[in-house]
PDB file of C-alpha atoms in Angstrom:
ATOM      1  CA  LYS A   1       0.000   0.000   0.000  1.00 66.00           C
ATOM      2  CA  ALA A   2       1.064   3.580  -0.563  1.00 78.00           C
ATOM      3  CA  GLY A   3       3.097   5.219   2.173  1.00 92.00           C
ATOM      4  CA  VAL A   4       2.816   8.673   3.670  1.00 96.00           C
ATOM      5  CA  THR A   5       3.154  11.301   0.980  1.00 96.00           C
ATOM      6  CA  GLN A   6       4.447  14.767   1.677  1.00 97.00           C
ATOM      7  CA  THR A   7       4.549  17.605  -0.814  1.00 97.00           C
ATOM      8  CA  PRO A   8       6.532  19.456  -1.825  1.00 97.00           C
ATOM      9  CA  ARG A   9       9.867  17.745  -1.111  1.00 96.00           C
ATOM     10  CA  TYR A  10      11.854  20.968  -1.175  1.00 97.00           C
ATOM     11  CA  LEU A  11      10.963  24.611  -0.683  1.00 97.00           C
ATOM     12  CA  ILE A  12      12.954  27.809  -0.621  1.00 98.00           C
ATOM     13  CA  LYS A  13      11.167  30.810   0.825  1.00 98.00           C
ATOM     14  CA  THR A  14      12.079  34.333   1.833  1.00 98.00           C
ATOM     15  CA  ARG A  15      11.796  35.699   5.340  1.00 98.00           C
ATOM     16  CA  GLY A  16       8.330  37.066   6.001  1.00 98.00           C
ATOM     17  CA  GLN A  17       6.586  34.819   3.511  1.00 98.00           C
ATOM     18  CA  GLN A  18       4.210  32.042   4.445  1.00 98.00           C
ATOM     19  CA  VAL A  19       4.230  28.403   3.420  1.00 98.00           C
ATOM     20  CA  THR A  20       1.794  25.483   3.341  1.00 98.00           C
ATOM     21  CA  LEU A  21       2.967  21.889   3.524  1.00 98.00           C
ATOM     22  CA  SER A  22       0.792  18.911   2.694  1.00 98.00           C
ATOM     23  CA  CYS A  23       0.635  15.368   4.026  1.00 98.00           C
ATOM     24  CA  SER A  24      -1.423  12.417   2.789  1.00 97.00           C
ATOM     25  CA  PRO A  25      -1.424   9.606   5.360  1.00 96.00           C
ATOM     26  CA  ILE A  26      -1.635   5.904   4.709  1.00 95.00           C
ATOM     27  CA  SER A  27      -5.169   4.903   3.785  1.00 93.00           C
ATOM     28  CA  GLY A  28      -7.105   4.062   6.934  1.00 90.00           C
ATOM     29  CA  HIS A  29      -4.780   5.972   9.246  1.00 91.00           C
ATOM     30  CA  ARG A  30      -6.731   8.652  11.074  1.00 89.00           C
ATOM     31  CA  SER A  31      -3.943  10.041  13.231  1.00 90.00           C
ATOM     32  CA  VAL A  32      -1.478  12.491  11.683  1.00 94.00           C
ATOM     33  CA  SER A  33       1.394  14.108  13.563  1.00 94.00           C
ATOM     34  CA  TRP A  34       3.855  16.760  12.433  1.00 96.00           C
ATOM     35  CA  TYR A  35       7.458  17.134  13.544  1.00 96.00           C
ATOM     36  CA  GLN A  36      10.204  19.632  12.873  1.00 97.00           C
ATOM     37  CA  GLN A  37      13.679  18.146  12.610  1.00 97.00           C
ATOM     38  CA  THR A  38      16.861  20.188  12.890  1.00 95.00           C
ATOM     39  CA  PRO A  39      20.456  19.096  13.629  1.00 91.00           C
ATOM     40  CA  GLY A  40      20.505  21.002  16.910  1.00 86.00           C
ATOM     41  CA  GLN A  41      17.064  20.251  18.336  1.00 88.00           C
ATOM     42  CA  GLY A  42      16.304  16.863  16.836  1.00 91.00           C
ATOM     43  CA  LEU A  43      12.674  15.842  16.342  1.00 94.00           C
ATOM     44  CA  GLN A  44      10.377  18.445  17.848  1.00 94.00           C
ATOM     45  CA  PHE A  45       6.635  17.782  18.032  1.00 93.00           C
ATOM     46  CA  LEU A  46       4.398  20.329  16.317  1.00 95.00           C
ATOM     47  CA  PHE A  47       0.830  18.964  16.356  1.00 91.00           C
ATOM     48  CA  GLU A  48      -1.274  15.843  16.248  1.00 91.00           C
ATOM     49  CA  TYR A  49      -4.620  15.501  14.506  1.00 92.00           C
ATOM     50  CA  PHE A  50      -7.214  12.791  14.776  1.00 90.00           C
ATOM     51  CA  SER A  51     -10.493  12.812  12.873  1.00 89.00           C
ATOM     52  CA  GLU A  52     -10.102  16.483  11.936  1.00 92.00           C
ATOM     53  CA  THR A  53      -9.485  17.545  15.546  1.00 92.00           C
ATOM     54  CA  GLN A  54      -6.216  18.814  16.922  1.00 91.00           C
ATOM     55  CA  ARG A  55      -5.505  16.575  19.897  1.00 86.00           C
ATOM     56  CA  ASN A  56      -2.142  17.901  20.953  1.00 86.00           C
ATOM     57  CA  LYS A  57       0.082  20.850  20.185  1.00 89.00           C
ATOM     58  CA  GLY A  58       3.770  21.301  20.780  1.00 90.00           C
ATOM     59  CA  ASN A  59       5.611  24.304  22.096  1.00 91.00           C
ATOM     60  CA  PHE A  60       5.777  26.332  18.907  1.00 95.00           C
ATOM     61  CA  PRO A  61       4.622  29.909  18.277  1.00 96.00           C
ATOM     62  CA  GLY A  62       1.214  30.668  16.848  1.00 96.00           C
ATOM     63  CA  ARG A  63       2.792  31.216  13.423  1.00 97.00           C
ATOM     64  CA  PHE A  64       2.657  27.441  13.100  1.00 98.00           C
ATOM     65  CA  SER A  65      -0.804  26.076  12.442  1.00 97.00           C
ATOM     66  CA  GLY A  66      -2.349  23.025  10.916  1.00 97.00           C
ATOM     67  CA  ARG A  67      -5.537  21.287  10.018  1.00 97.00           C
ATOM     68  CA  GLN A  68      -6.864  17.918   8.967  1.00 96.00           C
ATOM     69  CA  PHE A  69      -9.519  17.240   6.374  1.00 96.00           C
ATOM     70  CA  SER A  70     -12.275  14.644   6.361  1.00 94.00           C
ATOM     71  CA  ASN A  71     -10.155  12.327   4.183  1.00 92.00           C
ATOM     72  CA  SER A  72      -7.400  12.503   6.866  1.00 93.00           C
ATOM     73  CA  ARG A  73      -5.083  14.549   4.673  1.00 96.00           C
ATOM     74  CA  SER A  74      -3.361  17.245   6.670  1.00 97.00           C
ATOM     75  CA  GLU A  75      -1.726  20.566   6.022  1.00 98.00           C
ATOM     76  CA  MET A  76       0.502  22.729   8.113  1.00 98.00           C
ATOM     77  CA  ASN A  77       1.059  26.406   7.601  1.00 98.00           C
ATOM     78  CA  VAL A  78       3.858  28.633   8.762  1.00 98.00           C
ATOM     79  CA  SER A  79       3.302  32.374   8.478  1.00 96.00           C
ATOM     80  CA  THR A  80       5.849  35.169   8.648  1.00 97.00           C
ATOM     81  CA  LEU A  81       8.760  32.832   8.055  1.00 98.00           C
ATOM     82  CA  GLU A  82      11.980  33.309  10.006  1.00 98.00           C
ATOM     83  CA  LEU A  83      15.462  32.010   9.213  1.00 97.00           C
ATOM     84  CA  GLY A  84      15.178  29.665  12.186  1.00 96.00           C
ATOM     85  CA  ASP A  85      12.221  27.916  10.575  1.00 98.00           C
ATOM     86  CA  SER A  86      14.596  26.241   8.129  1.00 98.00           C
ATOM     87  CA  ALA A  87      14.233  22.551   8.850  1.00 97.00           C
ATOM     88  CA  LEU A  88      12.979  19.205   7.667  1.00 97.00           C
ATOM     89  CA  TYR A  89       9.251  18.944   8.376  1.00 98.00           C
ATOM     90  CA  LEU A  90       8.059  15.390   8.832  1.00 97.00           C
ATOM     91  CA  CYS A  91       4.548  14.075   8.856  1.00 97.00           C
ATOM     92  CA  ALA A  92       3.712  10.726  10.440  1.00 95.00           C
ATOM     93  CA  SER A  93       0.514   8.721  10.391  1.00 94.00           C
ATOM     94  CA  SER A  94      -0.691   5.846  12.522  1.00 90.00           C
ATOM     95  CA  GLN A  95      -3.788   3.727  12.970  1.00 85.00           C
ATOM     96  CA  GLY A  96      -4.115   4.904  16.526  1.00 75.00           C
ATOM     97  CA  GLN A  97      -3.409   3.755  20.008  1.00 67.00           C
ATOM     98  CA  GLY A  98      -0.527   1.383  20.454  1.00 71.00           C
ATOM     99  CA  ASP A  99       0.658   1.457  16.855  1.00 82.00           C
ATOM    100  CA  GLY A 100       3.875   2.736  15.378  1.00 87.00           C
ATOM    101  CA  TYR A 101       4.204   5.795  13.212  1.00 92.00           C
ATOM    102  CA  THR A 102       4.894   5.724   9.495  1.00 95.00           C
ATOM    103  CA  PHE A 103       6.805   8.828   8.489  1.00 96.00           C
ATOM    104  CA  GLY A 104       6.732  10.580   5.153  1.00 96.00           C
ATOM    105  CA  SER A 105       9.951  11.605   3.401  1.00 95.00           C
ATOM    106  CA  GLY A 106       9.524  15.138   4.658  1.00 97.00           C
ATOM    107  CA  THR A 107       9.583  18.629   3.231  1.00 97.00           C
ATOM    108  CA  ARG A 108      12.941  20.375   3.382  1.00 97.00           C
ATOM    109  CA  LEU A 109      12.192  24.071   3.988  1.00 98.00           C
ATOM    110  CA  THR A 110      14.933  26.633   3.544  1.00 98.00           C
ATOM    111  CA  VAL A 111      14.249  30.235   4.548  1.00 98.00           C
ATOM    112  CA  VAL A 112      16.597  32.819   3.072  1.00 97.00           C
TER     113      VAL A 112
ATOM    114  CA  GLN B   1       9.738  15.548  29.229  1.00 79.00           C
ATOM    115  CA  GLN B   2      12.202  14.429  26.564  1.00 89.00           C
ATOM    116  CA  PRO B   3      13.652  10.926  27.052  1.00 92.00           C
ATOM    117  CA  VAL B   4      17.412  10.704  27.379  1.00 95.00           C
ATOM    118  CA  GLN B   5      19.354   8.382  25.098  1.00 96.00           C
ATOM    119  CA  SER B   6      22.796   6.939  25.612  1.00 96.00           C
ATOM    120  CA  PRO B   7      25.302   6.688  24.166  1.00 97.00           C
ATOM    121  CA  GLN B   8      25.141   9.636  21.778  1.00 96.00           C
ATOM    122  CA  ALA B   9      27.216   7.775  19.209  1.00 97.00           C
ATOM    123  CA  VAL B  10      28.779   4.368  18.761  1.00 97.00           C
ATOM    124  CA  ILE B  11      31.068   2.860  16.141  1.00 97.00           C
ATOM    125  CA  LEU B  12      31.029  -0.871  15.537  1.00 95.00           C
ATOM    126  CA  ARG B  13      32.646  -3.416  13.277  1.00 96.00           C
ATOM    127  CA  GLU B  14      30.357  -5.743  11.373  1.00 96.00           C
ATOM    128  CA  GLY B  15      29.289  -8.602  13.579  1.00 94.00           C
ATOM    129  CA  GLU B  16      29.668  -6.723  16.854  1.00 95.00           C
ATOM    130  CA  ASP B  17      26.833  -6.034  19.264  1.00 94.00           C
ATOM    131  CA  ALA B  18      25.481  -2.754  20.597  1.00 94.00           C
ATOM    132  CA  VAL B  19      23.021  -1.599  23.215  1.00 95.00           C
ATOM    133  CA  ILE B  20      21.197   1.720  23.056  1.00 96.00           C
ATOM    134  CA  ASN B  21      19.448   2.995  26.150  1.00 96.00           C
ATOM    135  CA  CYS B  22      16.463   5.286  26.591  1.00 95.00           C
ATOM    136  CA  SER B  23      15.502   6.712  29.984  1.00 93.00           C
ATOM    137  CA  SER B  24      12.585   8.818  31.097  1.00 89.00           C
ATOM    138  CA  SER B  25      12.036  10.923  34.199  1.00 85.00           C
ATOM    139  CA  LYS B  26       8.365   9.953  34.281  1.00 80.00           C
ATOM    140  CA  ALA B  27       6.442   6.702  34.201  1.00 78.00           C
ATOM    141  CA  LEU B  28       6.588   4.913  30.894  1.00 79.00           C
ATOM    142  CA  TYR B  29       3.616   3.094  29.435  1.00 81.00           C
ATOM    143  CA  SER B  30       5.143   2.451  26.069  1.00 86.00           C
ATOM    144  CA  VAL B  31       8.347   3.078  24.144  1.00 90.00           C
ATOM    145  CA  HIS B  32       8.781   3.359  20.400  1.00 92.00           C
ATOM    146  CA  TRP B  33      12.065   2.814  18.544  1.00 94.00           C
ATOM    147  CA  TYR B  34      12.880   4.234  15.104  1.00 96.00           C
ATOM    148  CA  ARG B  35      15.930   4.259  12.829  1.00 96.00           C
ATOM    149  CA  GLN B  36      16.733   7.084  10.457  1.00 96.00           C
ATOM    150  CA  LYS B  37      19.334   6.751   7.739  1.00 95.00           C
ATOM    151  CA  HIS B  38      21.015   9.847   6.395  1.00 91.00           C
ATOM    152  CA  GLY B  39      18.702  11.793   4.125  1.00 89.00           C
ATOM    153  CA  GLU B  40      15.753   9.500   4.784  1.00 92.00           C
ATOM    154  CA  ALA B  41      12.684   9.494   6.994  1.00 93.00           C
ATOM    155  CA  PRO B  42      12.653   7.686  10.343  1.00 95.00           C
ATOM    156  CA  VAL B  43      11.483   4.091  10.033  1.00 94.00           C
ATOM    157  CA  PHE B  44       9.494   2.314  12.722  1.00 92.00           C
ATOM    158  CA  LEU B  45      11.365  -0.575  14.348  1.00 92.00           C
ATOM    159  CA  MET B  46       9.475  -1.587  17.415  1.00 89.00           C
ATOM    160  CA  ILE B  47       7.011  -0.610  20.079  1.00 88.00           C
ATOM    161  CA  LEU B  48       7.070  -1.968  23.603  1.00 87.00           C
ATOM    162  CA  LEU B  49       3.930  -1.733  25.693  1.00 80.00           C
ATOM    163  CA  LYS B  50       3.408  -1.892  29.426  1.00 76.00           C
ATOM    164  CA  GLY B  51       2.561  -5.458  30.279  1.00 69.00           C
ATOM    165  CA  GLY B  52       5.175  -6.938  28.012  1.00 68.00           C
ATOM    166  CA  GLU B  53       3.556  -6.785  24.609  1.00 65.00           C
ATOM    167  CA  GLN B  54       6.039  -6.076  21.855  1.00 69.00           C
ATOM    168  CA  LYS B  55       5.424  -5.292  18.203  1.00 65.00           C
ATOM    169  CA  GLY B  56       7.945  -4.837  15.486  1.00 66.00           C
ATOM    170  CA  HIS B  57      11.219  -5.923  14.011  1.00 66.00           C
ATOM    171  CA  GLU B  58      12.146  -9.594  13.862  1.00 65.00           C
ATOM    172  CA  LYS B  59      15.925  -9.171  14.027  1.00 72.00           C
ATOM    173  CA  ILE B  60      16.174  -6.422  16.619  1.00 82.00           C
ATOM    174  CA  SER B  61      15.155  -6.933  20.213  1.00 88.00           C
ATOM    175  CA  ALA B  62      14.433  -4.558  23.036  1.00 89.00           C
ATOM    176  CA  SER B  63      13.612  -4.554  26.698  1.00 88.00           C
ATOM    177  CA  PHE B  64      11.281  -2.347  28.700  1.00 87.00           C
ATOM    178  CA  ASN B  65      11.794  -1.861  32.413  1.00 84.00           C
ATOM    179  CA  GLU B  66       8.754  -0.025  33.728  1.00 79.00           C
ATOM    180  CA  LYS B  67      10.117   0.355  37.250  1.00 81.00           C
ATOM    181  CA  LYS B  68      13.387   1.851  36.079  1.00 78.00           C
ATOM    182  CA  GLN B  69      11.552   3.903  33.444  1.00 87.00           C
ATOM    183  CA  GLN B  70      13.916   2.823  30.743  1.00 90.00           C
ATOM    184  CA  SER B  71      14.155   0.800  27.588  1.00 92.00           C
ATOM    185  CA  SER B  72      17.143  -0.737  25.819  1.00 93.00           C
ATOM    186  CA  LEU B  73      17.528  -1.663  22.160  1.00 93.00           C
ATOM    187  CA  TYR B  74      19.785  -4.624  21.415  1.00 92.00           C
ATOM    188  CA  LEU B  75      21.525  -4.844  18.052  1.00 91.00           C
ATOM    189  CA  THR B  76      23.281  -8.176  17.738  1.00 89.00           C
ATOM    190  CA  ALA B  77      25.666  -9.308  15.004  1.00 90.00           C
ATOM    191  CA  SER B  78      25.433  -5.867  13.444  1.00 91.00           C
ATOM    192  CA  GLN B  79      25.328  -5.441   9.696  1.00 93.00           C
ATOM    193  CA  LEU B  80      26.329  -2.475   7.571  1.00 95.00           C
ATOM    194  CA  SER B  81      22.633  -1.801   7.011  1.00 94.00           C
ATOM    195  CA  TYR B  82      22.186  -1.121  10.735  1.00 95.00           C
ATOM    196  CA  SER B  83      24.006   2.206  10.389  1.00 96.00           C
ATOM    197  CA  GLY B  84      21.864   5.219  11.111  1.00 97.00           C
ATOM    198  CA  THR B  85      20.496   7.284  13.957  1.00 97.00           C
ATOM    199  CA  TYR B  86      18.236   5.514  16.428  1.00 97.00           C
ATOM    200  CA  PHE B  87      15.497   7.397  18.226  1.00 97.00           C
ATOM    201  CA  CYS B  88      13.319   6.352  21.100  1.00 95.00           C
ATOM    202  CA  GLY B  89       9.949   8.003  21.531  1.00 92.00           C
ATOM    203  CA  THR B  90       7.607   8.070  24.497  1.00 88.00           C
ATOM    204  CA  PRO B  91       3.986   9.294  24.706  1.00 83.00           C
ATOM    205  CA  ASN B  92       3.834  12.756  26.176  1.00 76.00           C
ATOM    206  CA  TYR B  93       0.674  12.340  28.183  1.00 67.00           C
ATOM    207  CA  GLY B  94       0.913   8.781  29.374  1.00 54.00           C
ATOM    208  CA  GLY B  95      -0.987   5.792  28.106  1.00 48.00           C
ATOM    209  CA  SER B  96       0.132   3.984  25.020  1.00 46.00           C
ATOM    210  CA  GLN B  97      -0.512   6.821  22.637  1.00 53.00           C
ATOM    211  CA  GLY B  98      -0.634  10.582  22.565  1.00 62.00           C
ATOM    212  CA  ASN B  99       1.988  12.450  20.640  1.00 79.00           C
ATOM    213  CA  LEU B 100       5.474  11.003  20.868  1.00 87.00           C
ATOM    214  CA  ILE B 101       8.369  12.905  22.379  1.00 90.00           C
ATOM    215  CA  PHE B 102      11.658  11.731  20.907  1.00 94.00           C
ATOM    216  CA  GLY B 103      15.105  11.527  22.398  1.00 95.00           C
ATOM    217  CA  LYS B 104      17.991  13.276  20.648  1.00 95.00           C
ATOM    218  CA  GLY B 105      19.099  10.072  19.004  1.00 96.00           C
ATOM    219  CA  THR B 106      22.039   7.684  19.013  1.00 97.00           C
ATOM    220  CA  LYS B 107      24.199   7.641  15.901  1.00 97.00           C
ATOM    221  CA  LEU B 108      25.342   4.139  15.047  1.00 97.00           C
ATOM    222  CA  SER B 109      28.081   3.562  12.484  1.00 97.00           C
ATOM    223  CA  VAL B 110      28.893   0.021  11.398  1.00 96.00           C
ATOM    224  CA  LYS B 111      32.213  -0.372   9.600  1.00 96.00           C
ATOM    225  CA  PRO B 112      33.302  -3.317   7.423  1.00 94.00           C
TER     226      PRO B 112
END
């Protein structure tokens, strides 16, 4: 079966712009989580969605937002980009409680 | 609370064994293990649940000590393909699910 699909794979944006990243989970997976990965901070949790509801949110500023649609696809948005937002953004889906995550290949965001 | 992994890095020769540890300052109900190769997404290896249930990889084993709030990943007779960064993840709000908080990772290098 198809894995977790993230688009786009690479993005270069300018400070102050906004960006939207997309994630299509594995069919049947209703839980989608987003992580930011950087060499210094590692994997930092952004948000988790389940059945279109945000269940948990990490310690990121309000410039980071997300949503989930009825087909479980999810998007995250970052407004007013800063240089420090440059990172690999990973989306992971799971069936739910007690199951492992399947990660997408990520979106590499570079802010210049 | 982020779990703490040790060691931070380890270098092995093919065929040697390694142990990677993951400790938490709060009660653990489950522990996930993932491996990430350079330039790729993290891949699910195993989940250990309170009560002894274990799901995941056939060739990699792990232990889960609830009282000591720690888990260990055992890599025996290592192969070149085992190289990568290993992450443990623990649910942030208890239970067996909830968003995962990941340790900073252990970089494993297997040399011929």
